């Protein structure tokens, strides 16, 4: 499977709060957060269960990665998903395994736009 996912026995809000606290202890920060469920509601008028993405980064680690591969920014910071599905809360990250097949079409669209610049 292309992700590491864990069901947690708490709400999305509680899981996010605890995650942020533990992350900070390890020198990582949430540098951006995004709530697709709000975007879906505002743009499509469709209610969906809570869905949040936190973009996580350790500035020092990121800097060191850019020394090895400068364009690593297309993969980092690391997106961490917090969502509810069927009344259960999950926290997940994507890993490299098989993800390319799933995102191939959107990547091709974005690549095409870049080529037109």
GROMACS .gro file of C-alpha atoms in nm:
model
  117
    1UNK     CA    1   0.000   0.000   0.000
    2UNK     CA    2   0.117   0.353  -0.064
    3UNK     CA    3   0.055   0.497   0.278
    4UNK     CA    4   0.117   0.454   0.642
    5UNK     CA    5  -0.217   0.500   0.816
    6UNK     CA    6  -0.321   0.472   1.176
    7UNK     CA    7  -0.668   0.482   1.326
    8UNK     CA    8  -0.666   0.690   1.643
    9UNK     CA    9  -0.925   0.694   1.918
   10UNK     CA   10  -0.979   1.070   1.923
   11UNK     CA   11  -1.124   1.349   1.711
   12UNK     CA   12  -0.937   1.508   1.423
   13UNK     CA   13  -0.887   1.820   1.637
   14UNK     CA   14  -0.749   1.621   1.932
   15UNK     CA   15  -0.520   1.416   1.707
   16UNK     CA   16  -0.389   1.730   1.538
   17UNK     CA   17  -0.319   1.901   1.871
   18UNK     CA   18  -0.130   1.602   2.010
   19UNK     CA   19   0.057   1.554   1.681
   20UNK     CA   20   0.173   1.917   1.678
   21UNK     CA   21   0.295   1.891   2.038
   22UNK     CA   22   0.492   1.572   1.977
   23UNK     CA   23   0.630   1.699   1.647
   24UNK     CA   24   0.768   2.014   1.810
   25UNK     CA   25   0.963   1.800   2.056
   26UNK     CA   26   1.149   1.654   1.759
   27UNK     CA   27   1.235   1.985   1.593
   28UNK     CA   28   0.963   1.968   1.328
   29UNK     CA   29   0.703   2.232   1.258
   30UNK     CA   30   0.373   2.256   1.078
   31UNK     CA   31   0.449   2.524   0.823
   32UNK     CA   32   0.118   2.513   0.638
   33UNK     CA   33  -0.222   2.365   0.696
   34UNK     CA   34  -0.502   2.312   0.452
   35UNK     CA   35  -0.861   2.191   0.493
   36UNK     CA   36  -0.987   2.038   0.167
   37UNK     CA   37  -1.325   1.957   0.326
   38UNK     CA   38  -1.384   2.333   0.365
   39UNK     CA   39  -1.282   2.396   0.004
   40UNK     CA   40  -1.521   2.126  -0.117
   41UNK     CA   41  -1.804   2.274   0.087
   42UNK     CA   42  -1.735   2.631  -0.029
   43UNK     CA   43  -1.682   2.548  -0.396
   44UNK     CA   44  -1.912   2.253  -0.457
   45UNK     CA   45  -2.165   2.291  -0.176
   46UNK     CA   46  -2.096   1.932  -0.072
   47UNK     CA   47  -2.051   1.830   0.290
   48UNK     CA   48  -1.774   1.583   0.356
   49UNK     CA   49  -1.625   1.449   0.675
   50UNK     CA   50  -1.338   1.653   0.824
   51UNK     CA   51  -1.022   1.630   0.617
   52UNK     CA   52  -0.707   1.828   0.697
   53UNK     CA   53  -0.357   1.828   0.558
   54UNK     CA   54  -0.066   1.954   0.766
   55UNK     CA   55   0.260   2.020   0.585
   56UNK     CA   56   0.544   1.925   0.817
   57UNK     CA   57   0.905   2.035   0.790
   58UNK     CA   58   1.227   2.041   0.986
   59UNK     CA   59   1.411   2.339   0.833
   60UNK     CA   60   1.756   2.192   0.902
   61UNK     CA   61   1.667   1.854   0.754
   62UNK     CA   62   1.506   2.022   0.453
   63UNK     CA   63   1.818   2.229   0.393
   64UNK     CA   64   2.038   1.918   0.408
   65UNK     CA   65   1.809   1.738   0.162
   66UNK     CA   66   1.841   2.027  -0.086
   67UNK     CA   67   2.216   1.970  -0.085
   68UNK     CA   68   2.152   1.618  -0.220
   69UNK     CA   69   1.859   1.703  -0.450
   70UNK     CA   70   1.773   2.068  -0.491
   71UNK     CA   71   1.424   2.004  -0.629
   72UNK     CA   72   1.323   1.794  -0.327
   73UNK     CA   73   1.069   2.067  -0.253
   74UNK     CA   74   0.818   1.893  -0.479
   75UNK     CA   75   0.806   1.617  -0.215
   76UNK     CA   76   0.886   1.811   0.099
   77UNK     CA   77   0.752   1.940   0.327
   78UNK     CA   78   0.583   1.619   0.419
   79UNK     CA   79   0.202   1.624   0.400
   80UNK     CA   80   0.026   1.451   0.690
   81UNK     CA   81  -0.343   1.371   0.651
   82UNK     CA   82  -0.598   1.393   0.931
   83UNK     CA   83  -0.944   1.274   0.837
   84UNK     CA   84  -1.265   1.114   0.954
   85UNK     CA   85  -1.425   0.832   0.762
   86UNK     CA   86  -1.728   0.641   0.880
   87UNK     CA   87  -1.697   0.795   1.225
   88UNK     CA   88  -1.333   0.695   1.274
   89UNK     CA   89  -1.032   0.929   1.279
   90UNK     CA   90  -0.718   0.848   1.082
   91UNK     CA   91  -0.373   1.001   1.053
   92UNK     CA   92  -0.174   0.906   0.742
   93UNK     CA   93   0.129   0.986   0.534
   94UNK     CA   94   0.199   0.883   0.178
   95UNK     CA   95   0.506   0.679   0.102
   96UNK     CA   96   0.674   0.630  -0.234
   97UNK     CA   97   0.539   0.280  -0.296
   98UNK     CA   98   0.286   0.280  -0.580
   99UNK     CA   99   0.191   0.646  -0.535
  100UNK     CA  100   0.321   0.742  -0.879
  101UNK     CA  101   0.060   0.525  -1.053
  102UNK     CA  102  -0.216   0.695  -0.858
  103UNK     CA  103  -0.103   1.053  -0.919
  104UNK     CA  104   0.032   1.001  -1.272
  105UNK     CA  105  -0.257   1.174  -1.451
  106UNK     CA  106  -0.259   1.491  -1.235
  107UNK     CA  107   0.120   1.507  -1.261
  108UNK     CA  108   0.094   1.490  -1.640
  109UNK     CA  109  -0.160   1.774  -1.642
  110UNK     CA  110   0.064   1.992  -1.423
  111UNK     CA  111   0.367   1.897  -1.632
  112UNK     CA  112   0.178   2.007  -1.944
  113UNK     CA  113   0.100   2.344  -1.789
  114UNK     CA  114   0.466   2.389  -1.695
  115UNK     CA  115   0.568   2.306  -2.054
  116UNK     CA  116   0.334   2.581  -2.180
  117UNK     CA  117   0.497   2.852  -1.969
   0.00000   0.00000   0.00000
